[in-house]
XYZ file of C-alpha atoms in Angstrom:
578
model
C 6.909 48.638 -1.694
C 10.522 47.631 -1.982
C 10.234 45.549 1.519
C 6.543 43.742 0.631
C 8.437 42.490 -2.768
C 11.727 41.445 -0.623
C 9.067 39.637 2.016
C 7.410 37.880 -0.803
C 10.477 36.676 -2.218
C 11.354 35.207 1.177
C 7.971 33.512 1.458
C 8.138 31.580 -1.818
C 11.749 30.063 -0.746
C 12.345 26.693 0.772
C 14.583 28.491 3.281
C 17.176 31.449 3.023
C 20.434 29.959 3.661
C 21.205 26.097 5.207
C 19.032 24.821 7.771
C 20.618 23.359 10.484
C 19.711 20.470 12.318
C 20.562 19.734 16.121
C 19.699 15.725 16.144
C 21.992 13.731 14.237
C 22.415 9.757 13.472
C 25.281 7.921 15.615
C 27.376 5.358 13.341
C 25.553 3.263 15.565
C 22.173 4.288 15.256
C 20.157 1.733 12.892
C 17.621 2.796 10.513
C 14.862 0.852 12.043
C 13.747 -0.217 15.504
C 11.174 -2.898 16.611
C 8.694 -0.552 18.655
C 5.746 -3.442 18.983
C 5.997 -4.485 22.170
C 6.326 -0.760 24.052
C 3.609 0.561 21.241
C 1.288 -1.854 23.176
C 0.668 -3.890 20.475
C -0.147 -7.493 21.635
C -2.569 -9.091 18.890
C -1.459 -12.012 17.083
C -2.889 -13.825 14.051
C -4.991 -16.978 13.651
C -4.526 -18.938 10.125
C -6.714 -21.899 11.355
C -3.625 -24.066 10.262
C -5.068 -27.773 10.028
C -4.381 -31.269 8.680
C -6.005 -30.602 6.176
C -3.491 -28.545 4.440
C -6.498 -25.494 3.062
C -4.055 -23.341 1.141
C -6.278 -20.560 2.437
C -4.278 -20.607 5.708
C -0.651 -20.167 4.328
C -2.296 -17.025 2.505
C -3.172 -14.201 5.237
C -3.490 -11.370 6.570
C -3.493 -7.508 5.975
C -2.477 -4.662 7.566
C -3.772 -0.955 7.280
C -2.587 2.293 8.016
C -5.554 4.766 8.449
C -7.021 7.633 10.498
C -10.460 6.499 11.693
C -11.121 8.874 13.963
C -9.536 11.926 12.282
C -7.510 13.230 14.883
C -4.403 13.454 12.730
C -2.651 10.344 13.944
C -2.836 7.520 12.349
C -4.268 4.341 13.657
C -3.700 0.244 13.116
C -6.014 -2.514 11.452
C -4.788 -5.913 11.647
C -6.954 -8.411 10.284
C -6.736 -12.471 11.600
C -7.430 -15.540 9.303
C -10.231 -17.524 11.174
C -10.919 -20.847 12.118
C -11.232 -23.404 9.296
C -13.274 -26.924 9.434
C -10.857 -28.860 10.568
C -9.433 -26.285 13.142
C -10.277 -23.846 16.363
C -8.651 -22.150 17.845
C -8.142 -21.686 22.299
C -10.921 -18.553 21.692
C -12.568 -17.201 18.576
C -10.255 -15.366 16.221
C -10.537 -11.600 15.956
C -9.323 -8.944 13.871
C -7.793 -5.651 16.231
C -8.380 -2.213 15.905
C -5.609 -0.105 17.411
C -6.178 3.558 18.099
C -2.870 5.675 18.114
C -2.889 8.000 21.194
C 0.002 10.032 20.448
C 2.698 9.022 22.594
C 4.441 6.530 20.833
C 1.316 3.833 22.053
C -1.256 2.469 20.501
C -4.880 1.700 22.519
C -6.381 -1.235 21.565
C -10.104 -0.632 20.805
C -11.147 -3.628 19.215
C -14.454 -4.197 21.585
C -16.529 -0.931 20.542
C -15.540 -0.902 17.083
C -17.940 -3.236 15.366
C -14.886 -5.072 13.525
C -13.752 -8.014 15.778
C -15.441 -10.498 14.147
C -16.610 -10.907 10.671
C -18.663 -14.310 9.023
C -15.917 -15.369 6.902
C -12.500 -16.002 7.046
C -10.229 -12.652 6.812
C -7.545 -11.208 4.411
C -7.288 -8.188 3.084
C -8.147 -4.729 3.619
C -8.584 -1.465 1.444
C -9.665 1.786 3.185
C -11.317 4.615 1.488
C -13.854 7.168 1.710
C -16.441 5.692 -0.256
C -19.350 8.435 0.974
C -16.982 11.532 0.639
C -17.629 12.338 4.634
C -14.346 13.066 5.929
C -14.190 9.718 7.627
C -12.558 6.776 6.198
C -14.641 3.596 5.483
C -12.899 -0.240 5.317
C -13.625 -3.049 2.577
C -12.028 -6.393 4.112
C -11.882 -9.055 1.534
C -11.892 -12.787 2.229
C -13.547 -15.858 1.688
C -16.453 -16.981 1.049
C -17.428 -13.626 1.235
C -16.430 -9.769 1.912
C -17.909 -6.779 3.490
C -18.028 -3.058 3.180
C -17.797 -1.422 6.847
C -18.775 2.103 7.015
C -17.238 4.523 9.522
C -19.904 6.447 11.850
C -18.199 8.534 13.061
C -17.533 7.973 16.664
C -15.245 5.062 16.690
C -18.068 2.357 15.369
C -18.200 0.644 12.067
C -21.177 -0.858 10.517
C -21.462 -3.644 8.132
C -23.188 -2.427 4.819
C -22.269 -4.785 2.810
C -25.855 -6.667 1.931
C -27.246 -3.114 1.097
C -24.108 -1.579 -0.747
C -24.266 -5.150 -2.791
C -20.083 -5.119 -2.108
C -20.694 -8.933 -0.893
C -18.646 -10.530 -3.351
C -20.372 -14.127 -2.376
C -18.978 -17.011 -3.167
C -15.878 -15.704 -4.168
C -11.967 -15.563 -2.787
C -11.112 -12.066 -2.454
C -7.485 -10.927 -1.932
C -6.224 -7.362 -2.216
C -9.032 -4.789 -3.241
C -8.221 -1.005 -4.614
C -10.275 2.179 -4.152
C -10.514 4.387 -7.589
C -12.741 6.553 -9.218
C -12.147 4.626 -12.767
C -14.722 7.399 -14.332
C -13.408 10.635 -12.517
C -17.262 10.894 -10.940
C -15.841 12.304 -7.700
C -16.807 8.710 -6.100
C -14.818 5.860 -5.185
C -15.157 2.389 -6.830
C -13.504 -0.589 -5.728
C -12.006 -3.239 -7.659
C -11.214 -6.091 -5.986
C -8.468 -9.328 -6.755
C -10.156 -12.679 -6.440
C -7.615 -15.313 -6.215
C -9.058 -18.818 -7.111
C -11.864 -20.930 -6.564
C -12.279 -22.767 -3.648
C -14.014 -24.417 -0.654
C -13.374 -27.020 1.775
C -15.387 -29.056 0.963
C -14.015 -30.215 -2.534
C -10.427 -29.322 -2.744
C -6.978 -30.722 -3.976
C -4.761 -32.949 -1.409
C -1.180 -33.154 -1.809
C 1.599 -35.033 -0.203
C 5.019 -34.750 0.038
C 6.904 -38.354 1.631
C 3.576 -39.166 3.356
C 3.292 -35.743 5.122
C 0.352 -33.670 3.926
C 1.428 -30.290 2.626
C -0.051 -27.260 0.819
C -0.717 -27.489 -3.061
C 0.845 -25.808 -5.386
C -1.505 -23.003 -6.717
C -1.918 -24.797 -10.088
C -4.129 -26.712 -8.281
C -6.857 -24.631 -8.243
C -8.721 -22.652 -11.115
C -8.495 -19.031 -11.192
C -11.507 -16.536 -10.579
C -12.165 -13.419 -12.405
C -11.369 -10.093 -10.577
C -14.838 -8.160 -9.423
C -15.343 -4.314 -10.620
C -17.823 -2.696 -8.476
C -19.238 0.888 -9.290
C -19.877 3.393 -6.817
C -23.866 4.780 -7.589
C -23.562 7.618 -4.952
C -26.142 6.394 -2.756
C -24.210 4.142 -0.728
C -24.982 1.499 -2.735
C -22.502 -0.190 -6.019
C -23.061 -1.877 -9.668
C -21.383 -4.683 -9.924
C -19.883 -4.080 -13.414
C -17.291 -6.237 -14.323
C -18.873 -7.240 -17.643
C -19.648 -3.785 -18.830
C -15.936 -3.239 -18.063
C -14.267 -5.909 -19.975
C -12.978 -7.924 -17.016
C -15.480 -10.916 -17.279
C -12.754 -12.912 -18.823
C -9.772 -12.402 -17.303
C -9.213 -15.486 -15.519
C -6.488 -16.248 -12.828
C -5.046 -16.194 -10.349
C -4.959 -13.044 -8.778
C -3.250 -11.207 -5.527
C -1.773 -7.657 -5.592
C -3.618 -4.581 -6.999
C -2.096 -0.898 -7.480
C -4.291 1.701 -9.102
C -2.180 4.490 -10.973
C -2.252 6.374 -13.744
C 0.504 4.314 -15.834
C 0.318 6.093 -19.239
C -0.302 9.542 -18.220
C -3.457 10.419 -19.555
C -5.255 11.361 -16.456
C -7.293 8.464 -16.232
C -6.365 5.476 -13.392
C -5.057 2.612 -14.663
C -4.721 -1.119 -12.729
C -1.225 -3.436 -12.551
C -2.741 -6.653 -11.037
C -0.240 -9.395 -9.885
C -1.195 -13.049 -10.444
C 0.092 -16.016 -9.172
C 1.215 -18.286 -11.937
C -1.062 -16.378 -14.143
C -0.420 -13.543 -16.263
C -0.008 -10.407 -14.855
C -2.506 -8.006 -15.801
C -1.977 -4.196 -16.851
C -5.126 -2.769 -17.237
C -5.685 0.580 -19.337
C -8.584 2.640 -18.744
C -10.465 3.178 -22.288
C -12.579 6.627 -20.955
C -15.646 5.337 -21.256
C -16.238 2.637 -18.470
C -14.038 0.272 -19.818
C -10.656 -1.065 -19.310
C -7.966 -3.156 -21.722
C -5.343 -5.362 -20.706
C -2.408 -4.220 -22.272
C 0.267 -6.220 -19.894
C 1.527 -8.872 -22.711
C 2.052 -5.907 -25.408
C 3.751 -4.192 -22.062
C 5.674 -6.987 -21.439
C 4.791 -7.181 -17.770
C 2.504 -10.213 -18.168
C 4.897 -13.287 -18.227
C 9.116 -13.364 -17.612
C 11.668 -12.851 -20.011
C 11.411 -16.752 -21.083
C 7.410 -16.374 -21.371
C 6.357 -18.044 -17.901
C 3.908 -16.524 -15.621
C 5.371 -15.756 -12.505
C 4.064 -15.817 -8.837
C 3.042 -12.665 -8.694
C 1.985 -11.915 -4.759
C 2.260 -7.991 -4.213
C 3.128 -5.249 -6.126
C 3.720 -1.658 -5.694
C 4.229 2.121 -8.092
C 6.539 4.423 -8.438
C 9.146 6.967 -9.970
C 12.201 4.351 -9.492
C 14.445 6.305 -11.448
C 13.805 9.919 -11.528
C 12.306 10.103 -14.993
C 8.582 10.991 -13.973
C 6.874 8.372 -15.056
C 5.443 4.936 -12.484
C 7.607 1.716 -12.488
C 5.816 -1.402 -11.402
C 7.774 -3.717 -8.721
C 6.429 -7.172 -8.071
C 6.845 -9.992 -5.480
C 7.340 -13.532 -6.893
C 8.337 -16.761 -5.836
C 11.599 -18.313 -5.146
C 14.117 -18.912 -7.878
C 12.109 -16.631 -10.005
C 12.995 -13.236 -8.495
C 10.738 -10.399 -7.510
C 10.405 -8.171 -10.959
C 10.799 -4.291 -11.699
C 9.577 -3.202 -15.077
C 10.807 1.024 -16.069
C 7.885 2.851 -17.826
C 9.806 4.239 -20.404
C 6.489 6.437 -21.557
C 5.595 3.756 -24.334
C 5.540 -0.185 -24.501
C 6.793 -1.836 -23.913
C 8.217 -1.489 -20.815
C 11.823 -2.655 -19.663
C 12.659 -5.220 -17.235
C 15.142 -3.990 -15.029
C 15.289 -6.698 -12.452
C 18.707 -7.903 -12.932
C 20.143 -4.326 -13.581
C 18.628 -3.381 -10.452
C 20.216 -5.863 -8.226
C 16.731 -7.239 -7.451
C 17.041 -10.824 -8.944
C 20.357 -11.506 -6.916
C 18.404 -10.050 -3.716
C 15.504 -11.951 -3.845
C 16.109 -15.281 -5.751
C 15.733 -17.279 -2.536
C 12.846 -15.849 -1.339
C 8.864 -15.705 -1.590
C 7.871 -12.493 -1.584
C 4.624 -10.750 -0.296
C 4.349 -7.332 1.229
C 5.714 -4.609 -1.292
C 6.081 -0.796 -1.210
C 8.222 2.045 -2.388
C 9.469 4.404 0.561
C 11.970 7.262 0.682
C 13.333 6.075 4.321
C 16.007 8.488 4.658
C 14.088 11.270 2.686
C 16.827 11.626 -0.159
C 14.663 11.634 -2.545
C 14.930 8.485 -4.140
C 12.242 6.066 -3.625
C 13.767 2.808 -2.150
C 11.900 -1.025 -1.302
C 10.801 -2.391 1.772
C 9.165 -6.040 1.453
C 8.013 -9.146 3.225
C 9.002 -12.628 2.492
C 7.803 -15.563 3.604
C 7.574 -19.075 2.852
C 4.506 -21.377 2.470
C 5.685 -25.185 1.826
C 6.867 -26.160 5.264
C 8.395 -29.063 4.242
C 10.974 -26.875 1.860
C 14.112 -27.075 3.661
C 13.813 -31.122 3.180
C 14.444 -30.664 -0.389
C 15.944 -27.506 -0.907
C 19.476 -25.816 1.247
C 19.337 -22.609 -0.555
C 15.868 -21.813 0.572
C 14.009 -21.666 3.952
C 10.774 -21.977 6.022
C 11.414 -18.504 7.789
C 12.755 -15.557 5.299
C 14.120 -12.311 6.250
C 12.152 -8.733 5.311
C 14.664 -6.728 3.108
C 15.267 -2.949 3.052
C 16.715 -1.902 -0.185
C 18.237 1.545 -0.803
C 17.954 3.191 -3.816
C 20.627 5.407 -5.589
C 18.504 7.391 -7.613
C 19.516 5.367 -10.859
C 16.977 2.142 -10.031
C 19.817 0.382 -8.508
C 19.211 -1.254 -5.135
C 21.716 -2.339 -2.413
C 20.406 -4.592 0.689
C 21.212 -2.343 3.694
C 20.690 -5.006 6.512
C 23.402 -4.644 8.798
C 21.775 -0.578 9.261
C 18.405 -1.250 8.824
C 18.010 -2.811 12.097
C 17.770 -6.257 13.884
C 14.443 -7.218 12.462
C 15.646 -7.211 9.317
C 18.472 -9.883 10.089
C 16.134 -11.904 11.416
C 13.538 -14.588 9.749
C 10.095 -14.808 9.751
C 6.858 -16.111 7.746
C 6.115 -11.939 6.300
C 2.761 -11.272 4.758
C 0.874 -8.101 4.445
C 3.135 -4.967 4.448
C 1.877 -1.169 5.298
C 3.881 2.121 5.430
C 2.717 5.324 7.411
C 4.059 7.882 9.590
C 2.564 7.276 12.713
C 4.607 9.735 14.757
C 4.253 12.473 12.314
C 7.641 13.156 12.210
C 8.526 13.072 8.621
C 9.909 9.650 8.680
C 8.077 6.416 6.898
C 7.169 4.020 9.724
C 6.546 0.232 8.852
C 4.220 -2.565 9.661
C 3.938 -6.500 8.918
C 1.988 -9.288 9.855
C 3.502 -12.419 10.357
C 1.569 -15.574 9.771
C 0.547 -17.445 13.427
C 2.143 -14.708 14.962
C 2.279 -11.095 16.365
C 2.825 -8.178 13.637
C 5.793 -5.901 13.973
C 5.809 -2.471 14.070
C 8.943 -0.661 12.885
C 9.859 2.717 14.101
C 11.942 4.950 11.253
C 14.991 6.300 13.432
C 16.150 8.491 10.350
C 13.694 9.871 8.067
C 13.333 12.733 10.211
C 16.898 13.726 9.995
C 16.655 15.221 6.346
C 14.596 18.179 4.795
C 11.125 17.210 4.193
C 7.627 18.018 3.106
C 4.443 16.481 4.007
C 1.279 16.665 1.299
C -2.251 15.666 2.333
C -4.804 16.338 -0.420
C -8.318 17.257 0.188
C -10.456 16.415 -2.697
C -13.834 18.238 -3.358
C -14.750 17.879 -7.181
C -12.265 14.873 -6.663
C -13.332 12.442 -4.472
C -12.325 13.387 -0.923
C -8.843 11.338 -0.789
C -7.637 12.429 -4.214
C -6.853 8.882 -4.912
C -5.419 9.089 -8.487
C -3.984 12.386 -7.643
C -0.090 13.089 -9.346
C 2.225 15.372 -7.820
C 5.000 16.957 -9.068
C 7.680 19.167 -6.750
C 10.239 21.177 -8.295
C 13.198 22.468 -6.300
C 15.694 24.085 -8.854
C 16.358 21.908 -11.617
C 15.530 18.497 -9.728
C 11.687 17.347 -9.861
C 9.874 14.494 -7.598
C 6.822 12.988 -8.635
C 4.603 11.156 -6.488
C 1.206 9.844 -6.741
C -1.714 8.937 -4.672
C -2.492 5.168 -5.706
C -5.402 2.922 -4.494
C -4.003 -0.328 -3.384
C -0.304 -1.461 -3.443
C 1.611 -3.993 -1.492
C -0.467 -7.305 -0.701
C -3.438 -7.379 1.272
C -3.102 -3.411 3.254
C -3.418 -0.195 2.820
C -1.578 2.434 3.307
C -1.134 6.033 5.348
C -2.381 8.295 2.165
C -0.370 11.609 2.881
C 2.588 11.846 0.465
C 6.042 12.785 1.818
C 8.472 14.301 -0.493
C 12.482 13.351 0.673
C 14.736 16.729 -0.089
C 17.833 15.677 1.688
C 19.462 19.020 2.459
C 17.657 21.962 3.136
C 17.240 23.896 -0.445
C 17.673 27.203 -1.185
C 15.683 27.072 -4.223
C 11.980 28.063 -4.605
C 9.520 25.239 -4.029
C 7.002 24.816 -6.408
C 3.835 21.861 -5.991
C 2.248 20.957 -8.938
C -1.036 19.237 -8.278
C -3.059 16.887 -11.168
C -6.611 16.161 -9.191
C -8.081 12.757 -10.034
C -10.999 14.713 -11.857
C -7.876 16.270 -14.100
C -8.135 19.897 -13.042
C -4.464 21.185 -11.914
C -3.614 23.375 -9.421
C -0.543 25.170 -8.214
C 0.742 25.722 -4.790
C 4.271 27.611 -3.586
C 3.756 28.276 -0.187
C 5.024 25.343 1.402
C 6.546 24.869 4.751
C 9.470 22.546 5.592
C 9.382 19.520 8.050
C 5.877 19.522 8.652
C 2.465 18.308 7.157
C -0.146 20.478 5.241
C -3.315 20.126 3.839
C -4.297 21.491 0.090
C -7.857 21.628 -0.618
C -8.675 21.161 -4.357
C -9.598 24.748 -5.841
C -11.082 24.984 -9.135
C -9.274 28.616 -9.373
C -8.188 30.970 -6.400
C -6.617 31.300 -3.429
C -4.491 28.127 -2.390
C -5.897 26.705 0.844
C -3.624 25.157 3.247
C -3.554 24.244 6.856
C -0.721 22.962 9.237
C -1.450 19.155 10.214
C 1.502 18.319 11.662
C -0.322 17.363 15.057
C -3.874 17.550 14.413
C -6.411 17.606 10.980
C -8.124 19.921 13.645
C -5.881 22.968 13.493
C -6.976 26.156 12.153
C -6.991 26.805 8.675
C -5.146 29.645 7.199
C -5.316 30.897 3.949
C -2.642 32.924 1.349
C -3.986 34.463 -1.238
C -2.286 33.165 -4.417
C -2.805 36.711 -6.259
């Protein structure tokens, strides 16, 4: 029995001895590369821009990473603006719908899909298996209203929203978040409603006779909308019950996480010269904004910032989720360290993040391990909106550069541009921002729209090159994406911690699989520690390197896993955990 105990031994290690890699970067090699045009990606987006000066057009659009079809790749949403009262465009605005076929391209399936065109002007986009099918369903905010589009299954999506009651009518709505706030198994949505408005009745503003857009003081702020998920494909609207009625403001950028660590989801909501919000869930429906006692509501001299996108994660190794958010010039884009009690600590200048990004205005946010170290770094969008700003201002400009920002391990950030690639020296007018790994390779891939303009699509060159592990979760007492999910890897004494949020960055969403960054090949035992959104825990140690995996949630058992690095089709196989 000698040789089964040796062969089990060798099963539960990350690998016996170094492992070696043939590929390697060049000094030359840059971290990112443009890949839009040769993906096939040709779509461009439509703000309506017009005389008028609606601040609705300087606003848009999102960006998704998802799988509709389930074929283990994943696939492209861009979403347009739309045409505006006083402005139309050469042909009617649409949204795209890229399939990815595998080869590095992207089909564009736009016609079939049921998603071209939607009755209101465009902005965001969550997606999320509402109906726990397998198949991942899309809520695309906007204005004056927003719609629930439910995947059927064969490349078609159907608008539900009048019978889910997900219209939120009359309303702006911004970024949205799938999470199951009551751990029923079923998503809810929560969505960010930025301000009132119509264009009708709206402010003018001028600057030296030329119109321009008005500051966002200008308009009154909405209250966010909390919509429960009854199970039969229809939702509550309960944002009184919840205790959200009277937040008021201006608001943008939603993650859902669980910030304190008591298994429930949580909400960090970015507002634009409003307070941010940090919203606690109380266990029994409700939620309390905590964000002024957390000192993540207003800057260090008691201002509200403009808070545009905002993202979670372990920034400095300790465990626990640190908030990053997107501001305006001069003010600086903020990280806040969850030290495990409030409040937090703003580590914005320690970080090198207020020197970064003073000049800039900020949208698309998210945490990515690019060169899978293990230390989550910051790839964001900026942007500006006044387009008269370079008359009064030398420092700052019409046209801002993305930034990639490398991490080492401490939450301290250095801009990496002259590696990261050409895009990234360049300028343009950023918005939504989406991460995924559409070549399954084990490196983070990027994607941004640009306002008036085609998206790019960035290609990671070097993710690939380092000692990975790819984690998609499979919820069943959960709900089905395990949104809300924590994981925890531990490799010898060092420990990553990921989770699966709702939300994140400004106006997308985001490839849902969680890559953990191990640099060199261990020799140490790898151990996955799985919290389920519902709270049960589960254990899992036989892990391969470099490739994807599935873990279905088991209340007790064998573990279930399945190799997914090319299809969500494969066979399953199964190791008994006994």
């Amino acid at each position: 029995m000698r040789w089964a105990a040796m062969l089990l031994l060798a099963l539960l290690m990350c690998s016996i001895g170094p492992v070696r890699r043939t590929d390697s970067v060049s000094a030359a090699q840059e971290f990112f590369t443009d890949v839009t045009a040769q993906a096939g990606i040709h779509w461009r987006h439509f703000s309506g821009e017009s005389q008028e000066k609606y601040l609705i057009e300087a606003m848009g659009g999102g960006v998704a990473f998802f799988d509709f079809d389930r074929d283990g790749r994943e696939d492209l949403l861009f979403l347009t603006g739309g045409e505006t009262p006083k402005s139309k465009g050469p042909a009617p605005p649409l949204n795209a719908l890229y399939r990815n076929t595998g080869d590095g391209k992207f089909e564009d399936v736009t016609a079939k899909s049921g998603i071209a065109r939607l009755p209101f002007y465009g902005m965001g986009v969550a997606a999320g298996d509402f109906d726990n099918d397998g198949y991942p369903d899309l809520f695309i905010t906007g204005y004056p209203s927003s719609a629930l589009l439910h995947n059927n299954r064969d490349g078609t999506f159907t608008d539900i929203s009048e019978k889910a009651g997900v219209k939120n009518v009359g309303k702006w709505g911004a970024s949205a978040a799938w999470f199951d706030y009551d751990r029923d198994g079923r998503l809810d949505l929560f969505v960010a409603n930025y301000a009132k408005f119509s264009y009708e009745d709206g402010p003018h503003c001028d600057y030296q006779g030329m119109r321009t857009y008005c500051a966002q003081v200008a308009y009154e702020g909405e209250r966010p909308t909390l919509y429960h998920n009854n199970g039969d494909g229809t939702f509550t609207d309960v944002t009184e019950q919840a205790g959200l009625g009277k937040l008021i403001g201006r608001a943008l950028g939603v993650v859902a996480i669980d910030a304190d660590d008591d298994g429930w989801p949580d909400l960090f909501v970015a507002r634009d010269a409003s307070p941010n919000l940090l919203l606690v869930n109380q266990h029994d429906g409700t939620f309390k904004d905590v964000a002024l006692d957390a000192e993540v509501a207003l800057s260090a001299d008691g201002t509200a910032r403009a808070g545009m996108g905002v993202d979670a994660g372990d920034v400095n190794g300790d465990g626990r989720p640190d908030f990053v958010v997107t501001d305006f010039n001069d003010e600086t884009h903020a990280l806040f360290l969850n030290s495990g009690k409030s409040p937090y600590r703003e580590w914005t200048r320690e970080s090198g993040l207020a020197a970064l990004t003073r000049s800039f205005v900020g949208w698309g946010i998210h945490f990515i391990d690019f060169d899978n170290d293990g230390n989550l770094d910051l790839v964001l969008v900026n942007g500006h909106i006044n387009q008269v700003i370079e008359k009064t201002r030398v420092d700052v400009s019409y046209n801002e550069p993305p930034l990639l920002l490398a991490n080492n391990g401490k939450g301290v950030f250095r801009n990496v541009r002259e590696q990261a690639g050409a895009v990234f020296r360049n300028r343009y007018l950023g918005r939504g921002l989406a991460v995924g790994d559409y070549d399954n390779d084990g490196g983070v891939d990027v994607v941004f729209t640009r306002l008036n303009e085609a998206p790019i699509l960035l290609h990671n060159n070097v993710g690939h090159l380092k000692t990975w592990i790819g984690i998609e979760l499979q919820g069943t007492k959960s709900n089905r994406d395990a949104i809300g999910a924590k994981l925890t890897l531990r490799c010898g004494a060092r420990k990553l911690v990921r989770w699966i949020t709702g939300g994140a960055s400004y106006l997308s969403s985001h490839d849902q699989r969680v890559i953990f960054g191990l640099g060199e090949a261990p020799t140490s035992p790898v151990r996955l520690e799985i919290r389920w959104p519902n709270g049960n825990t589960q254990a899992v140690t036989r892990l391969k390197l470099n490739q994807y995996q599935t873990i279905v949630e088991q209340a007790s058992g064998p573990e279930l896993l399945r190799n997914t690095t090319t299809s969500r089709l494969a066979p399953w196989y199964i190791i008994d955990a006994n």
